Amino acid sequence: MKAQTSITRSAPAKARRALLGMAAAAMLAGGASLPVRAQDAASYPSRMIRITVPNPAGGTSDVLGRLLAKELGEMFKQPVIVENKAGGNGQIGAAFVAKSAPDGYNLLLLDMSVLTIGPSVVAQLPYNPQKDLAPITIPAYSPHLLVVRNDLPVKNIDELAAYAKKSGKPPSFGTPLASISQLAGILIAQDRGFEFNVIGYKGGAQALADLAGGQIDSAMASVVATNQLVQGGKVKAIAVTSAKPFAATPGVPTVASQIPNFVTGSWQGLLAPANTPPAVLDKLQDAVQRIVTRPEFAKHLQELGSEPSAMNRQQIAEWMRTETQRWGKVVKDNNIKAE
């Protein structure tokens, strides 16, 4: 006779209460907290909020996270802190939040490419970005800039393609491997009928430093990362990947003007664990949107080389699905592997 493993309707109420108490104790012992109850959503937040940034301090996500933490803390009258959990190309911090309690007190801020490329390049990803995380908002978008060394005789991507074909050797392209910048560069080169000689780097900053020093021919990174070098005359910008001319890069032609509908970049997304109450997500979305549309904050974003996105939660979720499919095909077609 098999042992009975579930409590039936006829089980004593005392036994049911004991079982629930044991489950709650196990959750708390494991570091999780009980989910927010529906009636508690109206009083959210009532304690400290932690924003996990899965990158080292000083990067784009970290800078943005700390700016938002300050503003949200003042708005909510509760402490909001940023905690850096770097490693695994952003996947360690993302998985940590995905597995956190869905109570609105553990949030994730990161470049969304970690979530849209990760499933294609990381074997056995320990979470599902589309199922285990709930989008809240995208407070900042910074398109990519395709930049070349100053003495390269090209002013746009068509001239770069012509140069590559005439020279008889692929121009070198510095990029972190299996990154959004590598995949975007591959698509541009394929559309224009040439190849890049991809030079792998640990991070985009190292590639840009070598480009400024004339050691490689080209690189691609967000406007936030590249524009200071462009404005300082260290490198030359030949294309920006925004859908239309970008305010922070006047005079730089868009890739979309030569390759229709080509849009890439760094979408800095704020997310929560899946099953976080919609009322909590609504409150966070509204708070961040109010912050990023304030004239002084919007001006600061523009100075950094970013602008807020107008996508709502449902639109972000759909965008994640289509971007995951888009980059998954590029990864498969080009046999891209993570470092």
Coordinates of C-alpha atoms in Angstrom, one line a residue:
M1 CA 0.0 0.0 0.0
K2 CA 1.4 3.4 -1.0
A3 CA 2.0 6.0 1.6
Q4 CA -0.4 9.0 1.4
T5 CA 1.6 12.2 0.5
S6 CA -1.2 14.8 0.4
I7 CA -3.6 16.1 2.9
T8 CA -7.3 15.6 1.9
R9 CA -10.3 17.7 2.6
S10 CA -11.0 15.5 5.6
A11 CA -7.6 16.2 7.2
P12 CA -7.8 18.2 10.5
A13 CA -7.5 21.9 10.2
K14 CA -4.6 21.8 12.7
A15 CA -2.6 19.6 10.3
R16 CA -3.2 21.9 7.4
R17 CA -2.0 24.9 9.4
A18 CA 1.1 23.0 10.5
L19 CA 1.9 22.1 6.9
L20 CA 1.5 25.7 5.8
G21 CA 3.7 26.9 8.6
M22 CA 6.4 24.4 7.7
A23 CA 6.3 25.7 4.0
A24 CA 6.6 29.3 5.1
A25 CA 9.5 28.5 7.4
A26 CA 11.3 26.7 4.6
M27 CA 10.8 29.7 2.3
L28 CA 12.2 32.1 4.9
A29 CA 15.1 29.8 5.7
G30 CA 16.0 29.8 2.1
G31 CA 16.3 33.5 2.0
A32 CA 13.0 34.2 0.2
S33 CA 10.0 36.1 1.5
L34 CA 6.3 35.4 1.1
P35 CA 4.7 37.0 -2.0
V36 CA 3.0 40.3 -1.6
R37 CA -0.7 39.9 -0.8
A38 CA -3.2 41.7 -3.0
Q39 CA -4.3 44.0 -0.1
D40 CA -0.7 44.9 0.6
A41 CA 0.0 46.3 -3.0
A42 CA -1.7 49.6 -2.1
S43 CA 0.9 50.2 0.6
Y44 CA 3.9 49.3 -1.5
P45 CA 6.7 50.0 -0.8
S46 CA 6.9 49.7 2.9
R47 CA 10.6 48.8 3.2
M48 CA 13.9 48.9 1.3
I49 CA 14.0 48.1 -2.4
R50 CA 17.1 46.5 -3.9
I51 CA 18.0 47.1 -7.6
T52 CA 20.4 44.4 -8.8
V53 CA 22.8 45.5 -11.6
P54 CA 24.5 42.4 -13.1
N55 CA 27.6 44.4 -14.1
P56 CA 30.6 46.1 -12.3
A57 CA 30.2 49.6 -10.8
G58 CA 30.7 52.4 -13.2
G59 CA 29.0 51.0 -16.3
T60 CA 25.9 52.4 -18.0
S61 CA 23.5 50.2 -16.0
D62 CA 25.2 51.0 -12.8
V63 CA 25.1 54.8 -13.4
L64 CA 21.5 54.7 -14.5
G65 CA 20.6 52.5 -11.6
R66 CA 22.0 54.8 -9.0
L67 CA 20.3 57.8 -10.6
L68 CA 17.0 56.1 -10.4
A69 CA 17.6 54.7 -6.9
K70 CA 18.1 58.2 -5.6
E71 CA 14.9 59.5 -7.3
L72 CA 12.8 56.5 -6.4
G73 CA 13.9 56.7 -2.8
E74 CA 12.8 60.3 -2.5
M75 CA 9.5 59.6 -4.2
F76 CA 8.6 56.5 -2.2
K77 CA 10.1 57.7 1.1
Q78 CA 11.9 54.3 1.4
P79 CA 15.6 53.4 0.9
V80 CA 16.4 52.2 -2.6
I81 CA 19.9 50.7 -3.0
V82 CA 21.9 49.3 -5.9
E83 CA 23.7 46.0 -5.6
N84 CA 26.2 44.9 -8.2
K85 CA 26.2 41.2 -9.0
A86 CA 28.6 40.9 -11.9
G87 CA 29.7 37.8 -13.7
G88 CA 28.5 35.3 -16.4
N89 CA 28.0 38.1 -19.0
G90 CA 25.2 39.5 -16.7
Q91 CA 23.5 36.1 -16.2
I92 CA 24.4 35.7 -12.5
G93 CA 22.6 38.8 -11.4
A94 CA 19.7 38.2 -13.8
A95 CA 19.2 34.7 -12.5
F96 CA 19.3 35.9 -8.9
V97 CA 16.4 38.3 -9.4
A98 CA 14.5 35.9 -11.5
K99 CA 14.5 33.4 -8.6
S100 CA 13.7 36.1 -6.0
A101 CA 10.3 36.5 -4.3
P102 CA 7.8 38.3 -6.5
D103 CA 7.1 41.1 -4.0
G104 CA 8.5 44.1 -5.7
Y105 CA 11.5 44.5 -3.4
N106 CA 14.1 42.8 -5.6
L107 CA 14.4 44.5 -9.1
L108 CA 16.8 44.1 -12.0
L109 CA 18.3 46.8 -14.1
L110 CA 20.4 45.8 -17.1
D111 CA 21.1 46.0 -20.8
M112 CA 18.2 43.9 -22.2
S113 CA 20.5 42.2 -24.7
V114 CA 21.6 40.0 -21.8
L115 CA 18.0 38.6 -21.8
T116 CA 17.4 38.5 -25.6
I117 CA 20.7 36.9 -26.6
G118 CA 21.4 34.8 -23.5
P119 CA 19.1 31.9 -24.4
S120 CA 20.9 31.4 -27.7
V121 CA 24.5 31.6 -26.5
V122 CA 24.4 30.3 -23.0
A123 CA 24.0 26.5 -22.6
Q124 CA 21.5 25.5 -19.9
L125 CA 20.5 29.0 -18.8
P126 CA 19.3 28.7 -15.2
Y127 CA 16.1 30.7 -15.8
N128 CA 13.8 31.7 -18.7
P129 CA 14.0 35.5 -19.3
Q130 CA 10.5 35.6 -20.8
K131 CA 8.8 33.4 -18.2
D132 CA 10.7 34.2 -15.0
L133 CA 10.9 38.0 -15.3
A134 CA 8.2 40.7 -15.6
P135 CA 9.1 43.9 -17.6
I136 CA 8.4 47.2 -15.9
T137 CA 9.8 49.9 -18.1
I138 CA 12.8 50.9 -20.3
P139 CA 14.1 54.1 -18.7
A140 CA 16.9 54.6 -21.2
Y141 CA 17.8 53.6 -24.8
S142 CA 21.1 54.4 -26.4
P143 CA 21.7 53.3 -30.0
H144 CA 24.9 51.8 -31.2
L145 CA 27.5 53.9 -32.9
L146 CA 29.7 52.3 -35.6
V147 CA 33.1 53.9 -35.1
V148 CA 36.3 53.6 -37.0
R149 CA 39.9 54.8 -36.5
N150 CA 40.4 58.4 -37.6
D151 CA 42.7 57.7 -40.6
L152 CA 40.3 55.1 -42.2
P153 CA 39.1 56.8 -45.4
V154 CA 35.4 56.2 -45.0
K155 CA 32.4 58.3 -43.9
N156 CA 29.5 55.8 -43.9
I157 CA 28.9 52.1 -44.1
D158 CA 28.8 51.9 -47.9
E159 CA 32.2 53.5 -48.1
L160 CA 33.4 51.0 -45.4
A161 CA 32.1 48.2 -47.6
A162 CA 33.8 49.6 -50.7
Y163 CA 37.1 50.0 -48.7
A164 CA 36.9 46.4 -47.5
K165 CA 36.4 45.0 -51.0
K166 CA 39.1 47.2 -52.5
S167 CA 41.7 46.5 -49.8
G168 CA 41.2 42.8 -50.2
K169 CA 41.2 42.1 -46.5
P170 CA 38.4 42.3 -43.9
P171 CA 38.6 45.4 -41.6
S172 CA 39.2 44.4 -38.0
F173 CA 36.2 44.8 -35.7
G174 CA 36.8 44.9 -31.9
T175 CA 33.9 43.5 -29.8
P176 CA 33.1 41.4 -26.8
L177 CA 32.2 38.0 -28.2
A178 CA 28.6 36.8 -28.4
S179 CA 27.5 40.4 -27.6
I180 CA 24.8 42.5 -29.2
S181 CA 27.6 44.7 -30.8
Q182 CA 29.1 41.6 -32.5
L183 CA 25.8 40.4 -33.8
A184 CA 24.8 43.9 -35.1
G185 CA 28.2 44.2 -36.8
I186 CA 27.7 40.9 -38.5
L187 CA 24.3 41.9 -39.9
I188 CA 25.6 45.2 -41.2
A189 CA 28.6 43.5 -43.0
Q190 CA 26.4 40.7 -44.4
D191 CA 23.9 43.3 -45.8
R192 CA 26.7 45.3 -47.5
G193 CA 28.5 42.2 -48.8
F194 CA 31.7 42.2 -46.9
E195 CA 33.2 40.6 -43.7
F196 CA 34.7 41.8 -40.5
N197 CA 37.8 40.3 -39.0
V198 CA 36.3 40.0 -35.5
I199 CA 38.7 40.6 -32.6
G200 CA 37.4 39.4 -29.3
Y201 CA 37.7 41.5 -26.2
K202 CA 36.7 41.0 -22.5
G203 CA 34.7 44.3 -22.6
G204 CA 33.7 47.1 -25.0
A205 CA 35.9 49.6 -23.2
Q206 CA 39.1 47.7 -24.1
A207 CA 38.0 47.6 -27.8
L208 CA 37.3 51.3 -27.9
A209 CA 40.7 52.1 -26.2
D210 CA 42.5 50.0 -28.9
L211 CA 40.5 51.7 -31.6
A212 CA 41.4 55.1 -30.3
G213 CA 45.1 54.0 -30.3
G214 CA 44.8 52.9 -34.0
Q215 CA 45.3 49.2 -33.2
I216 CA 42.1 48.0 -34.8
D217 CA 39.9 49.4 -37.6
S218 CA 36.4 49.6 -36.2
A219 CA 34.1 48.9 -33.2
M220 CA 30.5 49.3 -32.2
A221 CA 29.1 50.3 -28.8
S222 CA 26.4 52.4 -27.4
V223 CA 26.4 56.2 -27.8
V224 CA 26.9 56.4 -24.0
A225 CA 30.2 54.4 -24.3
T226 CA 31.5 56.0 -27.5
N227 CA 30.3 59.6 -27.8
Q228 CA 33.0 61.1 -25.6
L229 CA 35.7 59.6 -27.8
V230 CA 33.9 60.9 -30.9
Q231 CA 33.5 64.4 -29.5
G232 CA 37.1 64.3 -28.4
G233 CA 38.3 63.5 -31.9
K234 CA 39.8 60.1 -30.8
V235 CA 37.6 58.0 -33.2
K236 CA 35.2 58.7 -36.1
A237 CA 31.5 57.9 -36.1
I238 CA 30.1 56.7 -39.4
A239 CA 26.7 55.3 -38.5
V240 CA 24.1 55.3 -35.6
T241 CA 21.6 52.5 -35.2
S242 CA 18.6 54.5 -34.1
A243 CA 15.4 54.5 -36.2
K244 CA 15.9 58.2 -36.9
P245 CA 18.7 60.8 -36.5
F246 CA 19.8 60.8 -32.8
A247 CA 20.0 64.0 -30.9
A248 CA 23.3 63.2 -29.2
T249 CA 25.0 62.4 -32.5
P250 CA 24.1 65.3 -34.9
G251 CA 25.2 64.7 -38.5
V252 CA 25.9 61.0 -38.1
P253 CA 23.8 59.0 -40.7
T254 CA 21.6 56.2 -39.5
V255 CA 22.2 52.7 -40.5
A256 CA 18.4 52.6 -41.3
S257 CA 18.9 55.1 -44.0
Q258 CA 21.1 52.5 -45.8
I259 CA 19.6 49.3 -44.4
P260 CA 15.8 49.8 -44.0
N261 CA 14.4 49.1 -40.5
F262 CA 17.8 48.4 -39.0
V263 CA 17.6 49.4 -35.3
T264 CA 19.8 48.1 -32.5
G265 CA 21.3 49.5 -29.3
S266 CA 21.4 49.3 -25.5
W267 CA 17.9 49.2 -24.0
Q268 CA 18.3 49.6 -20.3
G269 CA 15.4 47.7 -18.8
L270 CA 13.9 47.5 -15.3
L271 CA 12.3 44.2 -14.4
A272 CA 10.9 42.2 -11.5
P273 CA 10.4 38.5 -10.8
A274 CA 7.4 37.0 -12.7
N275 CA 4.1 36.9 -10.7
T276 CA 4.9 40.3 -9.0
P277 CA 1.4 41.8 -8.5
P278 CA 0.3 44.0 -11.4
A279 CA -0.5 46.8 -9.0
V280 CA 3.1 46.9 -7.9
L281 CA 4.4 46.8 -11.4
D282 CA 2.0 49.6 -12.3
K283 CA 3.2 51.7 -9.4
L284 CA 6.9 51.2 -10.4
Q285 CA 6.3 51.9 -14.0
D286 CA 4.4 55.1 -13.3
A287 CA 7.1 56.2 -10.9
V288 CA 10.0 55.7 -13.3
Q289 CA 8.1 57.3 -16.2
R290 CA 7.5 60.4 -14.1
I291 CA 11.2 60.5 -13.2
V292 CA 12.6 60.1 -16.7
T293 CA 10.3 62.7 -18.2
R294 CA 11.2 65.4 -15.8
P295 CA 13.0 68.1 -17.8
E296 CA 16.2 68.0 -15.7
F297 CA 16.4 64.2 -15.8
A298 CA 15.6 64.0 -19.5
K299 CA 18.4 66.5 -20.1
H300 CA 20.8 64.4 -18.1
L301 CA 19.9 61.3 -20.1
Q302 CA 20.5 63.2 -23.4
E303 CA 23.9 64.4 -22.1
L304 CA 24.7 60.8 -21.4
G305 CA 23.6 59.8 -24.9
S306 CA 20.3 58.1 -24.0
E307 CA 16.6 58.8 -24.2
P308 CA 13.6 57.1 -22.4
S309 CA 11.6 54.5 -24.3
A310 CA 7.8 54.9 -24.7
M311 CA 7.1 51.2 -24.6
N312 CA 4.7 49.9 -22.0
R313 CA 5.0 46.5 -20.2
Q314 CA 3.0 44.6 -22.7
Q315 CA 5.0 46.1 -25.6
I316 CA 8.3 45.3 -23.9
A317 CA 7.3 41.7 -23.4
E318 CA 6.4 41.4 -27.1
W319 CA 9.7 43.2 -28.0
M320 CA 11.6 40.6 -25.9
R321 CA 10.0 37.8 -27.8
T322 CA 10.8 39.2 -31.3
E323 CA 14.3 40.2 -30.3
T324 CA 15.0 36.8 -28.9
Q325 CA 13.9 35.2 -32.2
R326 CA 15.8 37.8 -34.2
W327 CA 19.2 37.3 -32.5
G328 CA 18.7 33.6 -32.1
K329 CA 18.6 33.2 -35.8
V330 CA 21.8 35.4 -36.2
V331 CA 23.6 33.3 -33.6
K332 CA 22.5 30.0 -35.2
D333 CA 23.3 31.1 -38.8
N334 CA 26.8 32.3 -37.8
N335 CA 27.6 29.6 -35.2
I336 CA 28.3 32.2 -32.5
K337 CA 29.6 30.9 -29.2
A338 CA 29.9 32.6 -25.9
E339 CA 33.3 33.2 -24.4

